[in-house]
Coordinates of C-alpha atoms in Angstrom, one line a residue:
Chain A
X1016 CA 66.3 135.4 151.8
X1017 CA 66.0 132.0 153.3
X1018 CA 65.7 131.8 157.0
X1019 CA 67.4 128.9 158.6
X1020 CA 65.3 126.7 160.6
X1021 CA 66.1 126.3 164.2
X1022 CA 66.8 122.6 163.7
X1023 CA 69.3 123.4 161.0
X1024 CA 71.1 125.8 163.4
X1025 CA 71.3 123.1 166.0
X1026 CA 72.7 120.6 163.6
X1027 CA 75.2 123.1 162.4
X1028 CA 76.5 123.5 165.9
X1029 CA 76.9 119.8 166.1
X1030 CA 79.0 119.8 163.0
X1031 CA 76.5 118.2 160.7
X1032 CA 77.8 118.4 157.2
X1033 CA 74.4 118.6 155.5
X1034 CA 73.3 121.5 157.7
X1035 CA 76.6 123.2 156.9
X1036 CA 75.9 122.7 153.2
X1037 CA 72.6 124.5 153.6
X1038 CA 74.3 127.4 155.3
X1039 CA 77.1 127.5 152.8
X1040 CA 74.8 127.5 149.8
X1041 CA 72.5 130.1 151.3
X1042 CA 75.2 132.7 152.0
X1043 CA 78.0 131.9 149.5
X1044 CA 76.9 134.0 146.6
X1045 CA 76.0 137.1 148.5
X1046 CA 79.2 137.0 150.6
X1047 CA 81.3 136.5 147.5
X1048 CA 79.6 139.3 145.7
X1049 CA 80.0 141.6 148.7
X1050 CA 83.6 140.7 149.2
X1051 CA 84.4 141.2 145.5
X1052 CA 83.2 144.8 145.7
X1053 CA 86.1 145.6 148.0
X1054 CA 88.9 143.3 146.9
X1055 CA 87.9 143.6 143.2
X1056 CA 89.5 140.3 142.2
X1057 CA 87.0 137.4 142.0
X1058 CA 89.4 134.7 142.9
X1059 CA 90.6 136.5 146.0
X1060 CA 87.0 137.0 147.0
X1061 CA 86.4 133.3 146.6
X1062 CA 89.4 132.5 148.8
X1063 CA 88.3 134.9 151.5
X1064 CA 84.8 133.5 151.5
X1065 CA 86.2 130.0 151.8
X1066 CA 88.4 131.0 154.7
X1067 CA 85.4 132.7 156.3
X1068 CA 83.3 129.6 156.2
X1069 CA 86.3 127.7 157.6
X1070 CA 86.3 130.1 160.5
X1071 CA 82.6 129.5 161.0
X1072 CA 83.2 125.7 160.8
X1073 CA 86.0 125.9 163.4
X1074 CA 83.9 128.0 165.8
X1075 CA 80.6 126.3 165.2
X1076 CA 80.3 124.8 168.6
X1077 CA 80.8 128.3 170.2
X1078 CA 77.8 129.8 168.4
X1079 CA 75.0 131.1 170.6
X1080 CA 71.4 130.1 169.9
X1081 CA 70.6 133.7 169.1
X1082 CA 73.6 134.3 166.8
X1083 CA 72.6 136.2 163.7
X1084 CA 74.5 134.1 161.2
X1085 CA 74.2 136.6 158.5
X1086 CA 75.8 139.4 160.5
X1087 CA 78.3 136.9 161.8
X1088 CA 79.5 135.8 158.4
X1089 CA 79.6 139.4 157.0
X1090 CA 81.7 140.4 159.9
X1091 CA 84.2 137.6 159.3
X1092 CA 84.3 138.4 155.6
X1093 CA 84.8 142.1 156.4
X1094 CA 87.7 141.3 158.7
X1095 CA 89.4 138.9 156.3
X1096 CA 89.0 141.4 153.4
X1097 CA 90.5 144.2 155.5
X1098 CA 93.4 142.0 156.4
X1099 CA 93.9 141.2 152.7
X1100 CA 93.7 144.9 151.7
X1101 CA 96.1 145.9 154.4
X1102 CA 98.6 143.2 153.4
X1103 CA 98.5 144.5 149.9
X1104 CA 99.4 147.9 151.2
X1105 CA 102.5 146.7 152.9
X1106 CA 103.7 144.1 150.4
X1107 CA 105.3 144.6 147.1
X1108 CA 102.1 143.4 145.3
X1109 CA 101.2 146.9 144.6
X1110 CA 103.6 147.1 141.7
X1111 CA 101.5 144.6 139.9
X1112 CA 98.4 146.7 140.0
X1113 CA 98.4 149.9 138.1
X1114 CA 98.7 152.8 140.5
X1115 CA 95.0 153.8 140.1
X1116 CA 93.9 150.3 141.1
X1117 CA 96.0 150.4 144.2
X1118 CA 94.5 153.7 145.1
X1119 CA 91.0 152.4 144.6
X1120 CA 91.7 149.4 146.8
X1121 CA 92.9 151.6 149.6
X1122 CA 89.8 153.7 149.3
X1123 CA 87.8 150.4 149.5
X1124 CA 89.6 149.5 152.7
X1125 CA 88.7 152.9 154.1
X1126 CA 85.1 152.4 153.2
X1127 CA 84.9 148.8 154.6
X1128 CA 86.3 149.9 157.9
X1129 CA 83.3 152.2 158.2
X1130 CA 80.8 149.6 157.4
X1131 CA 78.7 148.5 160.3
X1132 CA 78.1 144.7 160.3
X1133 CA 77.5 144.0 164.0
X1134 CA 74.7 141.7 164.9
X1135 CA 71.6 143.7 165.7
X1136 CA 71.7 146.2 162.9
X1137 CA 72.2 143.8 160.1
X1138 CA 68.7 142.3 159.9
X1139 CA 67.4 145.8 159.7
X1140 CA 69.7 146.7 156.9
X1141 CA 68.5 143.8 154.8
X1142 CA 64.9 144.7 155.4
X1143 CA 65.7 148.3 154.5
X1144 CA 67.3 147.4 151.2
X1145 CA 64.4 145.3 150.3
X1146 CA 61.9 148.0 151.1
X1147 CA 63.9 150.7 149.4
X1148 CA 64.1 148.7 146.2
X1149 CA 60.4 148.0 146.3
X1150 CA 59.7 151.7 146.5
X1151 CA 61.6 152.6 143.4
X1152 CA 59.7 153.4 140.2
X1153 CA 59.4 150.3 138.1
X1154 CA 61.8 151.4 135.3
X1155 CA 64.4 152.5 137.9
X1156 CA 64.1 149.2 139.7
X1157 CA 64.5 147.3 136.5
X1158 CA 67.6 149.2 135.5
X1159 CA 69.1 148.8 138.9
X1160 CA 68.3 145.0 139.0
X1161 CA 69.9 144.5 135.6
X1162 CA 73.0 146.3 136.6
X1163 CA 73.3 145.0 140.1
X1164 CA 72.1 141.5 139.9
X1165 CA 72.1 140.7 136.2
X1166 CA 75.7 141.8 135.8
X1167 CA 75.0 143.7 132.6
X1168 CA 77.1 146.7 131.5
X1169 CA 75.3 150.0 131.1
X1170 CA 75.6 149.8 127.3
X1171 CA 73.8 146.4 127.4
X1172 CA 71.1 147.6 129.6
X1173 CA 70.5 150.6 127.3
X1174 CA 70.2 148.3 124.3
X1175 CA 67.9 145.9 126.1
X1176 CA 65.5 148.6 127.3
X1177 CA 66.0 150.9 124.3
X1178 CA 67.0 153.9 126.4
X1179 CA 70.2 156.0 126.3
X1180 CA 73.2 155.1 128.4
X1181 CA 72.9 158.4 130.2
X1182 CA 69.4 157.4 131.3
X1183 CA 70.7 154.1 132.5
X1184 CA 73.4 155.9 134.6
X1185 CA 70.8 158.3 136.0
X1186 CA 68.5 155.5 137.0
X1187 CA 71.3 153.5 138.8
X1188 CA 72.4 156.7 140.5
X1189 CA 68.9 157.4 141.6
X1190 CA 68.5 154.0 143.1
X1191 CA 71.8 154.1 144.9
X1192 CA 71.2 157.5 146.3
X1193 CA 68.0 156.4 147.7
X1194 CA 69.7 153.4 149.3
X1195 CA 72.4 155.7 150.6
X1196 CA 69.8 157.8 152.3
X1197 CA 67.8 154.9 153.8
X1198 CA 70.9 153.1 155.0
X1199 CA 72.5 156.2 156.4
X1200 CA 72.6 154.9 160.0
X1201 CA 74.8 152.0 158.9
X1202 CA 77.2 153.8 156.6
X1203 CA 79.9 155.9 158.1
X1204 CA 78.9 157.5 161.4
X1205 CA 81.9 159.5 162.2
X1206 CA 85.1 159.4 160.1
X1207 CA 88.5 160.2 161.2
X1208 CA 90.9 160.6 158.4
X1209 CA 94.5 160.1 159.3
X1210 CA 96.1 161.0 156.0
Chain B
X720 CA 61.0 164.9 138.4
X721 CA 63.0 163.9 135.4
X722 CA 65.9 161.6 136.2
X723 CA 66.7 160.9 132.7
X724 CA 69.3 163.2 131.4
X725 CA 69.7 166.9 131.0
X726 CA 71.2 169.4 133.3
X727 CA 73.2 167.2 135.7
X728 CA 75.0 169.1 138.3
X729 CA 78.7 168.4 139.1
X730 CA 77.6 166.4 142.1
X731 CA 75.3 164.2 140.0
X732 CA 78.0 163.7 137.5
X733 CA 80.2 162.4 140.2
X734 CA 77.7 159.9 141.5
X735 CA 77.3 158.5 138.0
X736 CA 81.0 158.3 137.6
X737 CA 81.6 156.8 141.0
X738 CA 79.1 154.1 140.2
X739 CA 80.9 153.5 136.9
X740 CA 84.0 153.1 138.9
X741 CA 82.2 150.3 140.9
X742 CA 81.0 148.6 137.7
X743 CA 84.4 149.0 136.1
X744 CA 83.2 151.1 133.1
X745 CA 85.7 153.9 133.2
X746 CA 88.8 154.5 131.2
X747 CA 92.1 154.9 133.0
X748 CA 91.8 158.7 132.7
X749 CA 88.2 158.9 133.9
X750 CA 89.2 156.6 136.8
X751 CA 91.9 159.0 137.8
X752 CA 89.5 161.9 137.7
X753 CA 87.1 160.1 140.0
X754 CA 89.9 159.2 142.4
X755 CA 91.2 162.8 142.4
X756 CA 87.7 164.0 143.1
X757 CA 87.4 161.6 146.1
X758 CA 90.6 163.0 147.5
X759 CA 89.6 166.6 147.1
X760 CA 87.7 166.9 150.3
X761 CA 86.5 165.1 153.4
X762 CA 83.0 165.5 152.2
X763 CA 83.8 163.8 148.9
X764 CA 85.5 160.9 150.8
X765 CA 82.4 160.6 153.0
X766 CA 80.2 160.6 149.9
X767 CA 82.4 157.9 148.3
X768 CA 82.4 155.7 151.3
X769 CA 78.6 155.9 151.7
X770 CA 78.0 155.1 148.1
X771 CA 80.5 152.3 148.1
X772 CA 79.0 150.7 151.2
X773 CA 75.4 151.1 150.0
X774 CA 76.4 149.6 146.7
X775 CA 78.2 146.6 148.3
X776 CA 75.4 145.9 150.8
X777 CA 73.0 145.7 148.0
X778 CA 75.0 142.9 146.5
X779 CA 72.6 140.4 147.9
X780 CA 72.7 138.2 144.9
X781 CA 74.8 138.7 141.8
X782 CA 75.4 136.7 138.7
X783 CA 77.1 133.8 140.5
X784 CA 75.8 130.6 139.0
X785 CA 74.6 127.6 141.1
X786 CA 77.4 125.5 139.5
X787 CA 80.0 127.9 140.9
X788 CA 78.4 127.6 144.4
X789 CA 78.4 123.8 144.0
X790 CA 82.1 123.8 143.1
X791 CA 82.9 126.1 146.0
X792 CA 81.1 123.8 148.3
X793 CA 82.9 120.7 147.0
X794 CA 86.2 122.5 147.6
X795 CA 85.1 123.4 151.1
X796 CA 83.9 119.9 151.9
X797 CA 87.2 118.4 151.0
X798 CA 88.9 120.8 153.3
X799 CA 86.7 120.0 156.3
X800 CA 87.0 116.3 155.7
X801 CA 90.7 116.6 155.6
X802 CA 90.7 118.4 158.9
X803 CA 88.6 115.7 160.5
X804 CA 91.0 113.0 159.4
X805 CA 94.0 114.9 160.8
X806 CA 93.7 113.2 164.1
X807 CA 94.4 109.7 162.7
X808 CA 97.2 110.5 160.4
X809 CA 99.6 113.3 161.1
X810 CA 101.5 113.2 157.8
X811 CA 99.8 114.3 154.6
X812 CA 99.3 111.5 152.1
X813 CA 102.2 113.0 150.2
X814 CA 104.7 111.9 152.9
X815 CA 103.5 108.4 153.4
X816 CA 105.8 107.2 150.7
X817 CA 108.6 109.1 152.4
X818 CA 108.1 107.5 155.8
X819 CA 108.6 104.1 154.2
X820 CA 111.7 105.4 152.5
X821 CA 113.4 106.8 155.6
X822 CA 113.5 103.3 157.1
X823 CA 115.2 102.0 154.0
X824 CA 117.6 104.9 154.1
X825 CA 118.5 104.2 157.7
X826 CA 119.5 100.7 156.9
X827 CA 121.4 101.9 153.9
X828 CA 123.5 104.3 155.9
X829 CA 124.9 101.5 158.0
X830 CA 126.0 99.7 154.9
X831 CA 127.5 102.9 153.6
X832 CA 125.8 102.4 150.4
X833 CA 124.2 104.8 148.0
X834 CA 120.5 104.7 148.5
X835 CA 118.2 106.3 145.9
X836 CA 114.6 105.9 145.3
X837 CA 114.9 106.0 141.6
X838 CA 116.8 103.1 140.0
X839 CA 119.2 105.3 138.1
X840 CA 122.8 104.5 138.9
X841 CA 124.9 107.5 139.8
X842 CA 128.6 108.0 140.3
X843 CA 128.9 109.2 143.9
X844 CA 131.8 109.1 146.2
X845 CA 131.4 106.0 148.3
X846 CA 131.1 107.7 151.6
X847 CA 128.3 110.0 150.6
X848 CA 124.7 109.4 151.5
X849 CA 122.4 110.6 148.8
X850 CA 118.7 111.0 149.2
X851 CA 116.4 111.7 146.3
X852 CA 112.8 112.5 146.0
X853 CA 111.8 111.4 142.6
X854 CA 109.8 113.6 140.3
X855 CA 106.2 113.7 141.6
X856 CA 107.1 112.6 145.1
X857 CA 108.2 114.4 148.2
X858 CA 110.3 113.0 151.0
X859 CA 111.1 113.8 154.6
X860 CA 114.4 112.9 156.1
X861 CA 115.9 113.2 159.6
X862 CA 119.6 113.8 159.5
X863 CA 122.0 112.2 162.0
X864 CA 122.0 115.4 164.1
X865 CA 118.2 115.3 164.4
X866 CA 117.6 118.1 161.8
X867 CA 114.6 117.6 159.6
X868 CA 114.7 118.1 155.9
X869 CA 111.6 118.1 153.6
X870 CA 112.5 117.4 150.0
X871 CA 110.2 118.8 147.3
X872 CA 109.6 116.8 144.1
X873 CA 112.7 116.0 142.1
X874 CA 115.1 117.1 144.8
X875 CA 118.4 115.5 145.8
X876 CA 120.4 116.1 149.0
X877 CA 123.6 114.5 150.0
X878 CA 126.0 114.5 152.9
X879 CA 129.1 112.7 153.9
X880 CA 129.0 109.9 156.4
X881 CA 131.3 111.8 158.7
X882 CA 128.5 114.4 158.8
X883 CA 128.8 115.2 162.5
X884 CA 132.6 115.1 162.9
X885 CA 133.6 118.6 162.3
X886 CA 130.7 120.4 160.7
X887 CA 127.4 119.5 159.1
X888 CA 127.6 119.9 155.4
X889 CA 124.6 119.1 153.1
X890 CA 124.4 119.6 149.4
X891 CA 121.1 120.4 147.8
X892 CA 119.9 120.2 144.2
X893 CA 116.3 121.3 143.9
X894 CA 114.1 122.6 146.7
X895 CA 114.2 121.7 150.4
X896 CA 112.9 123.0 153.7
X897 CA 115.2 122.7 156.7
X898 CA 114.5 122.6 160.4
X899 CA 118.0 122.6 161.8
X900 CA 118.8 121.4 165.2
X901 CA 120.8 123.8 167.4
X902 CA 124.4 122.7 167.8
X903 CA 127.0 125.4 168.2
X904 CA 129.9 123.0 168.0
X905 CA 129.1 121.8 164.5
X906 CA 128.2 124.6 162.0
X907 CA 125.5 123.6 159.6
X908 CA 126.4 124.4 156.0
X909 CA 124.3 123.9 152.9
X910 CA 126.1 123.8 149.6
X911 CA 124.4 124.5 146.4
X912 CA 126.0 125.1 143.0
X913 CA 125.5 128.8 143.4
X914 CA 125.8 129.8 147.1
X915 CA 126.6 128.3 150.4
X916 CA 124.3 128.9 153.4
X917 CA 125.7 129.1 156.9
X918 CA 123.0 128.2 159.3
X919 CA 122.7 129.6 162.8
X920 CA 119.9 127.4 164.3
X921 CA 117.0 127.9 162.1
X922 CA 114.3 126.9 159.7
X923 CA 114.2 128.0 156.1
X924 CA 113.5 127.0 152.6
X925 CA 116.0 126.7 149.7
X926 CA 114.8 126.7 146.2
X927 CA 117.5 126.0 143.7
X928 CA 115.8 124.2 140.8
X929 CA 116.6 127.0 138.3
X930 CA 120.1 126.9 136.8
X931 CA 120.5 130.6 137.3
X932 CA 118.2 131.7 140.1
X933 CA 117.9 130.6 143.7
X934 CA 115.5 131.6 146.4
X935 CA 116.1 131.2 150.1
X936 CA 113.3 132.0 152.6
X937 CA 114.1 132.2 156.3
X938 CA 111.3 131.3 158.7
X939 CA 113.1 131.6 162.0
X940 CA 116.7 131.9 163.3
X941 CA 119.4 133.5 161.3
X942 CA 121.0 132.5 158.1
X943 CA 124.1 133.6 156.3
X944 CA 124.4 133.5 152.5
X945 CA 128.0 133.0 151.4
X946 CA 129.5 133.1 148.0
X947 CA 131.3 130.0 146.8
X948 CA 134.6 131.5 147.8
X949 CA 133.4 131.9 151.4
X950 CA 132.5 135.6 151.6
X951 CA 129.3 136.4 153.5
X952 CA 127.0 138.3 151.1
X953 CA 124.1 138.8 153.4
X954 CA 122.6 137.6 156.6
X955 CA 118.9 137.0 156.5
X956 CA 116.4 137.9 159.2
X957 CA 113.3 135.9 159.8
X958 CA 110.5 136.6 157.3
X959 CA 113.0 137.5 154.6
X960 CA 113.4 135.9 151.2
X961 CA 116.6 136.3 149.3
X962 CA 116.6 136.0 145.5
X963 CA 120.0 135.2 144.0
X964 CA 120.7 135.8 140.4
X965 CA 123.8 133.9 139.6
X966 CA 124.3 135.4 136.2
X967 CA 124.2 139.0 137.5
X968 CA 125.7 138.0 140.8
X969 CA 123.0 139.9 142.6
X970 CA 121.1 139.2 145.8
X971 CA 117.8 141.0 146.4
X972 CA 116.0 140.7 149.7
X973 CA 112.3 141.1 150.3
X974 CA 109.9 140.7 153.3
X975 CA 107.5 137.9 152.5
X976 CA 104.7 135.8 154.1
X977 CA 107.0 132.8 154.6
X978 CA 104.0 130.4 154.6
X979 CA 103.7 131.1 150.8
X980 CA 107.1 129.7 150.2
X981 CA 107.2 126.9 152.7
X982 CA 103.7 125.4 152.8
X983 CA 104.6 122.9 150.1
X984 CA 106.2 120.7 152.7
X985 CA 102.7 120.3 154.3
X986 CA 101.3 119.3 150.9
X987 CA 99.8 122.7 150.2
X988 CA 100.8 125.2 147.5
X989 CA 99.5 128.7 148.0
X990 CA 99.6 131.3 145.3
X991 CA 98.9 135.0 145.6
X992 CA 98.5 136.8 142.4
X993 CA 100.8 134.5 140.5
X994 CA 100.9 134.2 136.7
X995 CA 99.5 130.9 135.3
X996 CA 102.8 130.0 133.6
X997 CA 104.5 130.1 137.0
X998 CA 101.8 128.0 138.6
X999 CA 102.0 125.5 135.8
X1000 CA 105.8 125.2 136.4
X1001 CA 105.1 124.1 140.0
X1002 CA 102.4 121.6 138.9
X1003 CA 104.7 120.1 136.3
X1004 CA 107.4 119.5 138.8
X1005 CA 105.1 118.2 141.4
X1006 CA 103.2 115.7 139.2
X1007 CA 106.0 115.0 136.8
X1008 CA 103.9 116.0 133.8
X1009 CA 104.5 118.3 130.9
X1010 CA 102.0 121.1 130.5
X1011 CA 101.8 123.1 127.4
X1012 CA 99.8 126.4 127.4
X1013 CA 98.5 126.5 123.9
X1014 CA 96.8 130.0 124.2
X1015 CA 99.4 132.6 124.8
X1016 CA 97.0 135.0 126.5
X1017 CA 96.5 132.5 129.3
X1018 CA 100.2 132.6 130.3
X1019 CA 100.1 135.9 132.2
X1020 CA 96.7 135.7 133.7
X1021 CA 97.1 135.9 137.5
X1022 CA 95.5 133.7 140.1
X1023 CA 95.3 133.3 143.8
X1024 CA 94.5 130.1 145.5
X1025 CA 95.6 127.1 147.4
X1026 CA 96.2 123.7 145.9
X1027 CA 96.4 120.5 147.8
X1028 CA 99.2 118.4 146.4
X1029 CA 97.7 115.2 147.6
X1030 CA 95.0 115.5 145.0
X1031 CA 95.4 114.0 141.5
X1032 CA 96.5 116.4 138.8
X1033 CA 93.2 116.3 136.9
X1034 CA 91.4 117.5 140.0
X1035 CA 93.8 120.3 140.4
X1036 CA 93.4 121.4 136.8
X1037 CA 89.6 121.0 137.1
X1038 CA 89.7 123.4 140.1
X1039 CA 92.0 125.9 138.3
X1040 CA 90.0 125.8 135.1
X1041 CA 86.8 126.9 136.9
X1042 CA 88.3 130.3 137.7
X1043 CA 90.8 130.4 134.9
X1044 CA 88.5 129.8 131.9
X1045 CA 90.7 127.3 130.2
X1046 CA 90.0 123.8 129.1
X1047 CA 92.6 121.0 129.3
X1048 CA 93.3 117.8 127.5
X1049 CA 95.4 115.0 129.0
X1050 CA 97.5 112.8 126.8
X1051 CA 99.1 109.7 128.3
X1052 CA 102.3 108.8 126.6
X1053 CA 104.2 105.5 127.1
X1054 CA 107.6 105.9 128.7
X1055 CA 107.3 109.7 129.0
X1056 CA 105.7 112.1 131.3
X1057 CA 102.0 112.7 130.6
X1058 CA 101.3 115.7 128.3
X1059 CA 98.6 118.2 129.2
X1060 CA 97.5 120.9 126.9
X1061 CA 95.7 124.0 128.2
X1062 CA 93.5 126.0 125.8
X1063 CA 91.5 129.1 126.4
X1064 CA 87.9 128.0 126.6
X1065 CA 85.5 129.6 124.3
X1066 CA 82.4 129.9 126.5
X1067 CA 81.8 133.3 128.0

């Protein structure tokens, strides 16, 4: 991941458009992908990320020198996404999704609430993900990358690597389970279910 | 250890299935199975949450193309530039035309003459003031009592020149947003061909383009919906939208985010999960163009987003086509509205 230079940060605070462009283009894709995991709809994720950058833009002068921009942006996206998911819950829009989808979205909201995005921890999370993926066996890593970052369906991965779909699934599961173990401190700490 | 296939425990099965839920590779039935499993126990919920969050956090990249990022940036840049300029000009570009028009209208009122922006001659009783926003233009009008009215494209309002004598009656054809000045002595009444609205100090939106349907959205205050024979059908609370079906004579009320139905007056149209054919209807009215959706499967695709009405129609379509995977073709026709055809694009 690119690290923003101190000078960029300073320019950003001053409202320099070019500096903002660097920030926008550095974070846009990952934030959009992250948001889409919870809200499911790509165009909604795009809107939420746009709104999030607008919040950053409006508050740029209040940023501290030591603000972890990554954590800051993820937190805004998290909050906007939750707001969206909660609005869905209360509005009539639910009818338009099939019942299952609505249920999945409410589970997503539940998961997102538990996600820790506050400043200090976030840098560590990134580091951890990177290290965890590095430690995976090559084939497992390859399958995970193709699924996660290449956007390929399991069937397509199976064809490409000439393995069974079951093997693809097992490899993705393995990678994710390892991530889950390594990231345990940032995933839910203590859950209170109200329903 | 063999991670490849055989002898998966139930637990393992579920992880695989949960991931397939994330990657959208499940049938409706399988999806339901997974969701039921999640709900079975606290432990399962916890497991789901952990997997979901680990999965989402690992979304550090994803197949988003640099062109998409560039487009997103261009959209964003326009927004921040617009914000910057706000200091110098309060009204959106859309209303500049209207500002000019109000002055003309003011002069016209003294002369008790019909003023209309379009050149069409209409038979109107002589003592009526008529204000029209032509297709593709909006207008803002201040009524003699200080109430503000924003007219959406192709909308006409009219009122008699003894407007303030007994009561304040305005007739509306089309869509208008009202900010009504408080005046208990003079009830404010809006007449449409379907319903009459009795205003109790308030701001609200009236959409009456459709010959059969009518929408009224109340932002603040209170508003009565009366049938044409004077019977109060319902009184709206702030945040409520009434849909009136004049064929079935039915009013249905829903709680809405009023911004969605009233932001057009600020030159912004916001959609949440709206079918393309409905969005196209608004764009047609706004820009006075005809849009034909050639590929049927496009019609019911749903979109969310915000359009700035001050932008030219081709830019709007360009922005929509990025997410909507259609291509468009513009045909300029003499003496008729421009025709635009939308086709499903073949790529991807």
